[in-house]
mmCIF file of C-alpha atoms and ligand atoms in Angstrom:
data_model
loop_
_atom_site.group_PDB
_atom_site.id
_atom_site.type_symbol
_atom_site.label_atom_id
_atom_site.label_comp_id
_atom_site.label_asym_id
_atom_site.label_seq_id
_atom_site.Cartn_x
_atom_site.Cartn_y
_atom_site.Cartn_z
ATOM 1 C CA MET A 1 0.000 0.000 0.000
ATOM 2 C CA ALA A 2 1.119 3.553 -0.698
ATOM 3 C CA ASP A 3 2.054 5.783 2.204
ATOM 4 C CA GLU A 4 -0.687 8.469 2.221
ATOM 5 C CA THR A 5 1.273 10.723 4.569
ATOM 6 C CA CYS A 6 4.355 10.963 2.377
ATOM 7 C CA GLU A 7 4.827 14.379 0.798
ATOM 8 C CA THR A 8 7.082 13.083 -1.926
ATOM 9 C CA CYS A 9 4.910 11.658 -4.661
ATOM 10 C CA LEU A 10 7.595 10.454 -7.046
ATOM 11 C CA SER A 11 11.332 10.191 -6.649
ATOM 12 C CA GLY A 12 14.194 8.409 -8.292
ATOM 13 C CA THR A 13 17.697 7.377 -7.381
ATOM 14 C CA ASN A 14 20.478 6.726 -9.889
ATOM 15 C CA LEU A 15 17.881 6.239 -12.595
ATOM 16 C CA THR A 16 19.355 5.184 -15.927
ATOM 17 C CA LYS A 17 17.902 4.142 -19.256
ATOM 18 C CA ILE A 18 20.061 2.717 -21.999
ATOM 19 C CA TYR A 19 18.546 1.819 -25.352
ATOM 20 C CA ALA A 20 20.625 -0.958 -26.862
ATOM 21 C CA PHE A 21 20.224 -2.545 -30.298
ATOM 22 C CA GLY A 22 22.992 -4.829 -31.479
ATOM 23 C CA LYS A 23 26.165 -2.788 -31.118
ATOM 24 C CA SER A 24 24.404 0.578 -30.849
ATOM 25 C CA ARG A 25 23.874 1.955 -27.378
ATOM 26 C CA THR A 26 22.169 5.228 -26.370
ATOM 27 C CA VAL A 27 22.305 6.417 -22.775
ATOM 28 C CA ALA A 28 19.026 8.349 -22.855
ATOM 29 C CA VAL A 29 18.786 8.949 -19.090
ATOM 30 C CA ASP A 30 22.064 8.927 -17.230
ATOM 31 C CA ASN A 31 22.100 8.246 -13.491
ATOM 32 C CA ILE A 32 19.644 10.920 -12.377
ATOM 33 C CA ASN A 33 18.205 11.699 -8.945
ATOM 34 C CA PHE A 34 15.019 13.653 -8.330
ATOM 35 C CA CYS A 35 12.282 14.175 -5.796
ATOM 36 C CA PHE A 36 8.892 15.532 -6.857
ATOM 37 C CA ASN A 37 6.704 16.834 -4.053
ATOM 38 C CA ALA A 38 2.957 16.278 -4.004
ATOM 39 C CA GLY A 39 0.790 19.108 -5.272
ATOM 40 C CA GLN A 40 3.565 21.001 -7.043
ATOM 41 C CA VAL A 41 4.049 21.952 -10.663
ATOM 42 C CA ILE A 42 7.404 20.533 -11.724
ATOM 43 C CA SER A 43 8.901 21.325 -15.109
ATOM 44 C CA ILE A 44 11.489 19.193 -16.838
ATOM 45 C CA VAL A 45 13.279 21.370 -19.352
ATOM 46 C CA GLY A 46 15.817 20.438 -21.988
ATOM 47 C CA GLU A 47 16.584 20.446 -25.665
ATOM 48 C CA SER A 48 15.488 17.777 -28.091
ATOM 49 C CA GLY A 49 17.082 14.416 -27.303
ATOM 50 C CA SER A 50 17.959 15.315 -23.701
ATOM 51 C CA GLY A 51 15.934 12.362 -22.366
ATOM 52 C CA LYS A 52 12.728 14.031 -21.167
ATOM 53 C CA THR A 53 10.273 11.630 -22.819
ATOM 54 C CA THR A 54 12.365 8.624 -21.826
ATOM 55 C CA LEU A 55 12.174 9.756 -18.199
ATOM 56 C CA ALA A 56 8.406 10.226 -18.599
ATOM 57 C CA LYS A 57 8.031 6.725 -20.034
ATOM 58 C CA MET A 58 9.954 5.217 -17.131
ATOM 59 C CA LEU A 59 7.822 7.120 -14.609
ATOM 60 C CA LEU A 60 4.694 5.822 -16.353
ATOM 61 C CA GLY A 61 5.975 2.265 -16.518
ATOM 62 C CA LEU A 62 5.887 2.324 -20.326
ATOM 63 C CA THR A 63 9.530 1.371 -20.681
ATOM 64 C CA ASN A 64 11.701 -0.609 -18.336
ATOM 65 C CA VAL A 65 14.377 0.976 -16.183
ATOM 66 C CA THR A 66 17.954 -0.115 -17.007
ATOM 67 C CA SER A 67 19.208 0.620 -13.483
ATOM 68 C CA GLY A 68 18.272 2.690 -10.454
ATOM 69 C CA GLN A 69 14.971 2.891 -8.619
ATOM 70 C CA ILE A 70 11.721 4.852 -8.865
ATOM 71 C CA TYR A 71 9.799 5.459 -5.632
ATOM 72 C CA PHE A 72 6.076 6.193 -5.586
ATOM 73 C CA ARG A 73 4.975 7.898 -2.372
ATOM 74 C CA GLY A 74 8.172 6.832 -0.684
ATOM 75 C CA LYS A 75 8.024 3.137 -1.619
ATOM 76 C CA PRO A 76 9.833 1.331 -4.439
ATOM 77 C CA LEU A 77 7.518 1.360 -7.454
ATOM 78 C CA ASP A 78 6.256 -2.156 -8.114
ATOM 79 C CA ILE A 79 4.465 -2.564 -11.447
ATOM 80 C CA SER A 80 5.637 -6.097 -12.047
ATOM 81 C CA THR A 81 2.160 -7.444 -12.858
ATOM 82 C CA SER A 82 -0.533 -6.002 -15.114
ATOM 83 C CA LYS A 83 -2.851 -5.726 -12.093
ATOM 84 C CA LYS A 84 -0.282 -3.605 -10.209
ATOM 85 C CA ARG A 85 0.387 -1.523 -13.324
ATOM 86 C CA LYS A 86 -3.345 -0.813 -13.785
ATOM 87 C CA GLU A 87 -3.615 0.164 -10.137
ATOM 88 C CA TYR A 88 -0.638 2.542 -10.530
ATOM 89 C CA TRP A 89 -2.223 4.109 -13.624
ATOM 90 C CA LYS A 90 -5.179 5.185 -11.467
ATOM 91 C CA SER A 91 -2.680 7.460 -9.712
ATOM 92 C CA ILE A 92 -0.671 8.667 -12.692
ATOM 93 C CA GLN A 93 -1.939 9.770 -16.084
ATOM 94 C CA ALA A 94 -0.295 11.375 -19.087
ATOM 95 C CA ILE A 95 -0.976 13.785 -21.913
ATOM 96 C CA PHE A 96 1.414 13.489 -24.830
ATOM 97 C CA GLN A 97 2.599 15.847 -27.527
ATOM 98 C CA ASP A 98 0.656 14.288 -30.385
ATOM 99 C CA PRO A 99 -3.106 14.303 -29.751
ATOM 100 C CA TYR A 100 -3.692 12.351 -32.983
ATOM 101 C CA SER A 101 -1.898 9.279 -31.662
ATOM 102 C CA SER A 102 -3.380 9.506 -28.150
ATOM 103 C CA TYR A 103 -6.701 7.871 -29.052
ATOM 104 C CA ASN A 104 -7.896 4.545 -30.328
ATOM 105 C CA ILE A 105 -9.454 5.556 -33.650
ATOM 106 C CA PHE A 106 -12.249 2.990 -33.272
ATOM 107 C CA THR A 107 -13.470 4.353 -29.925
ATOM 108 C CA LYS A 108 -16.215 6.973 -29.945
ATOM 109 C CA ILE A 109 -15.815 10.050 -27.740
ATOM 110 C CA ASP A 110 -18.669 8.977 -25.423
ATOM 111 C CA ASP A 111 -16.885 5.700 -24.817
ATOM 112 C CA VAL A 112 -13.533 7.448 -24.255
ATOM 113 C CA LEU A 113 -15.165 9.384 -21.394
ATOM 114 C CA LEU A 114 -17.312 6.509 -20.179
ATOM 115 C CA ASP A 115 -14.198 4.329 -19.808
ATOM 116 C CA CYS A 116 -12.762 6.919 -17.412
ATOM 117 C CA ILE A 117 -15.862 6.751 -15.210
ATOM 118 C CA HIS A 118 -15.675 2.949 -15.231
ATOM 119 C CA LEU A 119 -11.957 3.009 -14.399
ATOM 120 C CA ARG A 120 -12.811 5.120 -11.351
ATOM 121 C CA GLY A 121 -15.201 2.364 -10.210
ATOM 122 C CA GLY A 122 -18.358 3.988 -11.597
ATOM 123 C CA ARG A 123 -19.665 1.092 -13.667
ATOM 124 C CA LYS A 124 -22.845 0.844 -11.577
ATOM 125 C CA VAL A 125 -23.544 4.588 -11.523
ATOM 126 C CA PRO A 126 -26.985 5.311 -13.120
ATOM 127 C CA LYS A 127 -26.831 6.323 -16.795
ATOM 128 C CA GLU A 128 -28.173 9.872 -16.209
ATOM 129 C CA GLU A 129 -25.509 10.447 -13.573
ATOM 130 C CA LYS A 130 -22.793 9.214 -15.941
ATOM 131 C CA ILE A 131 -24.027 11.651 -18.584
ATOM 132 C CA ALA A 132 -23.999 14.486 -16.046
ATOM 133 C CA MET A 133 -20.394 13.596 -15.140
ATOM 134 C CA MET A 134 -19.346 13.584 -18.808
ATOM 135 C CA GLU A 135 -21.145 16.901 -19.391
ATOM 136 C CA GLU A 136 -19.355 18.438 -16.416
ATOM 137 C CA ALA A 137 -15.953 17.207 -17.667
ATOM 138 C CA CYS A 138 -16.635 18.628 -21.133
ATOM 139 C CA ARG A 139 -17.812 21.940 -19.680
ATOM 140 C CA PHE A 140 -14.545 22.151 -17.738
ATOM 141 C CA VAL A 141 -12.622 22.187 -21.016
ATOM 142 C CA ASN A 142 -15.130 24.308 -22.963
ATOM 143 C CA LEU A 143 -16.460 21.435 -25.057
ATOM 144 C CA LYS A 144 -20.136 20.631 -25.469
ATOM 145 C CA PHE A 145 -20.830 16.988 -24.683
ATOM 146 C CA ALA A 146 -24.086 16.996 -26.695
ATOM 147 C CA GLU A 147 -22.120 17.908 -29.828
ATOM 148 C CA LEU A 148 -19.581 15.140 -29.289
ATOM 149 C CA THR A 149 -21.806 12.116 -28.838
ATOM 150 C CA ASN A 150 -21.429 9.532 -31.580
ATOM 151 C CA LYS A 151 -18.344 11.290 -32.931
ATOM 152 C CA TYR A 152 -14.805 9.933 -33.091
ATOM 153 C CA PRO A 153 -11.764 11.797 -31.697
ATOM 154 C CA PHE A 154 -10.303 12.171 -35.202
ATOM 155 C CA GLU A 155 -13.294 14.369 -36.087
ATOM 156 C CA LEU A 156 -11.970 16.986 -33.644
ATOM 157 C CA SER A 157 -9.233 19.578 -34.164
ATOM 158 C CA GLY A 158 -5.841 19.041 -32.471
ATOM 159 C CA GLY A 159 -6.678 21.604 -29.781
ATOM 160 C CA GLN A 160 -10.097 20.019 -29.143
ATOM 161 C CA MET A 161 -8.458 16.573 -28.869
ATOM 162 C CA GLN A 162 -6.035 17.880 -26.231
ATOM 163 C CA ARG A 163 -8.991 19.415 -24.376
ATOM 164 C CA LEU A 164 -10.744 16.046 -24.515
ATOM 165 C CA MET A 165 -7.577 14.536 -22.979
ATOM 166 C CA ILE A 166 -7.902 17.056 -20.147
ATOM 167 C CA ALA A 167 -11.593 16.115 -19.758
ATOM 168 C CA ARG A 168 -10.438 12.485 -19.365
ATOM 169 C CA VAL A 169 -8.021 13.537 -16.629
ATOM 170 C CA PHE A 170 -10.824 15.536 -14.972
ATOM 171 C CA LEU A 171 -12.851 12.302 -14.738
ATOM 172 C CA LEU A 172 -9.925 10.063 -13.782
ATOM 173 C CA LYS A 173 -8.697 12.399 -11.030
ATOM 174 C CA PRO A 174 -5.143 11.030 -10.844
ATOM 175 C CA LYS A 175 -2.679 12.118 -8.163
ATOM 176 C CA ILE A 176 -0.085 12.914 -10.807
ATOM 177 C CA LEU A 177 -0.386 14.195 -14.369
ATOM 178 C CA LEU A 178 2.580 13.941 -16.670
ATOM 179 C CA ALA A 179 2.203 16.362 -19.574
ATOM 180 C CA ASP A 180 4.862 15.813 -22.255
ATOM 181 C CA GLU A 181 4.940 18.947 -24.429
ATOM 182 C CA PRO A 182 1.133 18.936 -24.590
ATOM 183 C CA THR A 183 0.955 22.197 -26.515
ATOM 184 C CA SER A 184 3.800 21.883 -28.994
ATOM 185 C CA MET A 185 1.664 20.530 -31.846
ATOM 186 C CA ILE A 186 -1.216 22.978 -31.592
ATOM 187 C CA ASP A 187 -1.691 26.583 -32.658
ATOM 188 C CA ALA A 188 -0.633 29.470 -30.399
ATOM 189 C CA CYS A 189 -4.198 30.427 -29.504
ATOM 190 C CA SER A 190 -5.268 26.949 -28.379
ATOM 191 C CA ARG A 191 -1.903 26.583 -26.633
ATOM 192 C CA ALA A 192 -2.683 29.315 -24.090
ATOM 193 C CA SER A 193 -6.121 27.884 -23.303
ATOM 194 C CA ILE A 194 -4.723 24.343 -22.905
ATOM 195 C CA LEU A 195 -2.146 25.647 -20.432
ATOM 196 C CA GLU A 196 -4.794 27.564 -18.568
ATOM 197 C CA MET A 197 -6.984 24.442 -18.347
ATOM 198 C CA LEU A 198 -4.110 22.281 -17.126
ATOM 199 C CA LEU A 199 -3.349 24.722 -14.310
ATOM 200 C CA LYS A 200 -7.052 25.025 -13.451
ATOM 201 C CA LEU A 201 -7.350 21.233 -13.404
ATOM 202 C CA ARG A 202 -4.317 20.980 -11.157
ATOM 203 C CA ASP A 203 -6.044 23.304 -8.648
ATOM 204 C CA GLU A 204 -9.391 21.527 -9.062
ATOM 205 C CA ILE A 205 -8.167 18.003 -8.286
ATOM 206 C CA ASN A 206 -5.053 18.972 -6.325
ATOM 207 C CA MET A 207 -2.706 16.833 -8.374
ATOM 208 C CA THR A 208 1.009 17.035 -9.003
ATOM 209 C CA LEU A 209 1.730 18.310 -12.503
ATOM 210 C CA ILE A 210 4.946 17.198 -14.175
ATOM 211 C CA PHE A 211 5.334 19.376 -17.220
ATOM 212 C CA ILE A 212 7.871 18.534 -19.915
ATOM 213 C CA THR A 213 8.925 21.376 -22.173
ATOM 214 C CA HIS A 214 11.674 22.889 -24.319
ATOM 215 C CA ASP A 215 10.527 26.301 -23.190
ATOM 216 C CA ILE A 216 12.308 27.574 -20.083
ATOM 217 C CA GLY A 217 10.274 30.799 -20.204
ATOM 218 C CA LEU A 218 7.070 28.837 -19.874
ATOM 219 C CA ALA A 219 8.622 26.665 -17.143
ATOM 220 C CA TYR A 220 9.420 29.809 -15.144
ATOM 221 C CA PHE A 221 5.893 31.023 -15.562
ATOM 222 C CA ILE A 222 4.066 27.879 -14.392
ATOM 223 C CA SER A 223 6.429 25.895 -12.121
ATOM 224 C CA ASP A 224 7.291 25.560 -8.472
ATOM 225 C CA GLU A 225 10.321 23.382 -9.223
ATOM 226 C CA VAL A 226 12.435 23.081 -12.352
ATOM 227 C CA TYR A 227 14.776 20.290 -13.470
ATOM 228 C CA ILE A 228 17.136 21.053 -16.348
ATOM 229 C CA MET A 229 18.185 18.043 -18.468
ATOM 230 C CA GLU A 230 21.147 17.877 -20.839
ATOM 231 C CA HIS A 231 22.290 14.683 -22.594
ATOM 232 C CA GLY A 232 20.351 12.497 -20.158
ATOM 233 C CA LYS A 233 21.669 14.190 -17.022
ATOM 234 C CA ILE A 234 20.002 16.616 -14.642
ATOM 235 C CA VAL A 235 22.446 19.490 -14.688
ATOM 236 C CA GLU A 236 20.545 21.854 -12.424
ATOM 237 C CA SER A 237 17.393 21.785 -10.293
ATOM 238 C CA GLY A 238 15.599 23.817 -7.661
ATOM 239 C CA SER A 239 12.801 26.322 -7.322
ATOM 240 C CA ALA A 240 11.871 28.117 -10.545
ATOM 241 C CA ASP A 241 13.227 31.358 -9.091
ATOM 242 C CA GLU A 242 16.520 29.784 -8.008
ATOM 243 C CA VAL A 243 17.195 28.032 -11.277
ATOM 244 C CA ILE A 244 15.920 30.584 -13.766
ATOM 245 C CA LEU A 245 16.629 33.884 -12.041
ATOM 246 C CA ASN A 246 20.014 32.697 -10.808
ATOM 247 C CA PRO A 247 21.238 29.954 -13.165
ATOM 248 C CA LYS A 248 24.577 28.367 -12.323
ATOM 249 C CA GLU A 249 25.157 26.115 -15.306
ATOM 250 C CA ALA A 250 26.214 27.367 -18.737
ATOM 251 C CA TYR A 251 23.575 25.109 -20.330
ATOM 252 C CA THR A 252 20.760 26.700 -18.282
ATOM 253 C CA LYS A 253 22.066 30.153 -19.160
ATOM 254 C CA ARG A 254 22.032 29.209 -22.823
ATOM 255 C CA LEU A 255 18.422 27.978 -22.624
ATOM 256 C CA ILE A 256 17.480 31.274 -20.975
ATOM 257 C CA ASN A 257 19.323 33.263 -23.602
ATOM 258 C CA ASP A 258 17.261 31.512 -26.240
ATOM 259 C CA VAL A 259 14.135 33.141 -24.759
ATOM 260 C CA PRO A 260 14.872 36.833 -25.292
ATOM 261 C CA LYS A 261 11.437 37.962 -24.122
ATOM 262 C CA ILE A 262 11.976 36.944 -20.514
ATOM 263 C CA TYR A 263 15.695 37.590 -20.357
ATOM 264 C CA GLU A 264 16.401 40.749 -18.346
ATOM 265 C CA PRO A 265 14.488 42.422 -17.010
ATOM 266 C CA TRP A 266 12.527 39.525 -15.448
ATOM 267 C CA ASP A 267 9.242 41.117 -16.144
ATOM 268 C CA LEU A 268 6.472 38.570 -16.685
ATOM 269 C CA SER A 269 4.341 41.154 -18.447
ATOM 270 C CA THR A 270 6.708 40.749 -21.383
ATOM 271 C CA VAL A 271 5.968 37.019 -21.626
ATOM 272 C CA ASP A 272 3.503 36.473 -24.391
ATOM 273 C CA TYR A 273 1.485 33.525 -23.060
ATOM 274 C CA HIS A 274 -1.850 35.358 -22.655
ATOM 275 C CA LEU A 275 -2.696 33.561 -19.426
HETATM 276 N N1 ATP B 301 12.721 3.775 -28.395
HETATM 277 C C1 ATP B 301 13.960 4.255 -28.544
HETATM 278 N N2 ATP B 301 14.933 3.460 -29.052
HETATM 279 C C2 ATP B 301 16.202 3.918 -29.187
HETATM 280 N N3 ATP B 301 16.611 5.168 -28.842
HETATM 281 C C3 ATP B 301 15.682 5.983 -28.355
HETATM 282 C C4 ATP B 301 14.304 5.591 -28.182
HETATM 283 N N4 ATP B 301 13.598 6.619 -27.665
HETATM 284 C C5 ATP B 301 14.488 7.636 -27.519
HETATM 285 N N5 ATP B 301 15.729 7.263 -27.931
HETATM 286 C C6 ATP B 301 16.946 8.087 -27.893
HETATM 287 O O1 ATP B 301 17.124 8.521 -26.537
HETATM 288 C C7 ATP B 301 17.549 9.882 -26.507
HETATM 289 C C8 ATP B 301 16.544 10.690 -25.691
HETATM 290 O O2 ATP B 301 15.321 10.726 -26.396
HETATM 291 P P1 ATP B 301 13.987 11.345 -25.780
HETATM 292 O O3 ATP B 301 12.884 11.074 -26.708
HETATM 293 O O4 ATP B 301 13.843 10.863 -24.391
HETATM 294 O O5 ATP B 301 14.369 12.906 -25.772
HETATM 295 P P2 ATP B 301 13.450 14.189 -25.530
HETATM 296 O O6 ATP B 301 14.190 15.060 -24.569
HETATM 297 O O7 ATP B 301 12.076 13.775 -25.170
HETATM 298 O O8 ATP B 301 13.454 14.878 -26.974
HETATM 299 P P3 ATP B 301 12.302 15.768 -27.687
HETATM 300 O O9 ATP B 301 12.362 17.114 -27.011
HETATM 301 O O10 ATP B 301 12.741 15.837 -29.112
HETATM 302 O O11 ATP B 301 10.974 15.097 -27.504
HETATM 303 C C9 ATP B 301 17.679 10.337 -27.945
HETATM 304 O O12 ATP B 301 19.036 10.188 -28.332
HETATM 305 C C10 ATP B 301 16.804 9.356 -28.705
HETATM 306 O O13 ATP B 301 17.268 9.183 -30.017
HETATM 307 MG MG1 MG B 302 10.174 14.111 -26.064
#
């Protein structure tokens, strides 16, 4: 059983992932240590190929760990059976970069949402109540449930699909949401509203939000804690203010320099995220 009193929701010690095929070997995540506290917004920032998605996949149990240990609420994560994995996935959910590949194309939107209610143990809830729950989840993300019934996710725009993903999370109420560049494939306008909804959802269900991004400016804007990844290593971490207002590593400074709008003076009114 998980320790309900533990403030650390996810942590890792000496976590390493090596992809090996024949003679080729990629150290995607290289001996990292981290400690994510419950209820916080934590950003993982790094350039393409720095190992962010690989870390996310290990945390979700979607790829095996080469060495090191993940702890969930202070206890070694055990997802050795499909039953344990399914139980863990009630606590952790994810939103990925590509909304088009996040859905089963043969599942209608009503069923996508209904599955979430069932996963939360609501199979025996009366039909009208289930509909009210789905309507509420859709309202939360500015979608109209009545207009979605009998449609398939691929009939929605990319931004609407990401909002539907957030509606799923609203129904699933996980302890942790891992969002891997959830706005990088959608237009700038939808991007701001998706971010706004994610932060609102985090307040609504009091979850920990692990946000993966290239964008250190955005990380500063939304995070309590920031982890900077370079070539599979965590090169710097700490509060968003510590790391971004007072960076110690050359790599962090370079990432900041790439965001001219927030680089000196640190005036958030110059950040164009429309939140
Ligand atoms: N399934 C895989 N098989 C082999 N190598 C992989 C696999 N997935 C990722 N890699 C390699 O691991 C390294 C880290 O990749 P990863 O996708 O974790 O980076 P990332 O920080 O998420 O990048 P991006 O910002 O582009 O999404 C890269 O060198 C990548 O080529
Ligand atoms: Mg990635």
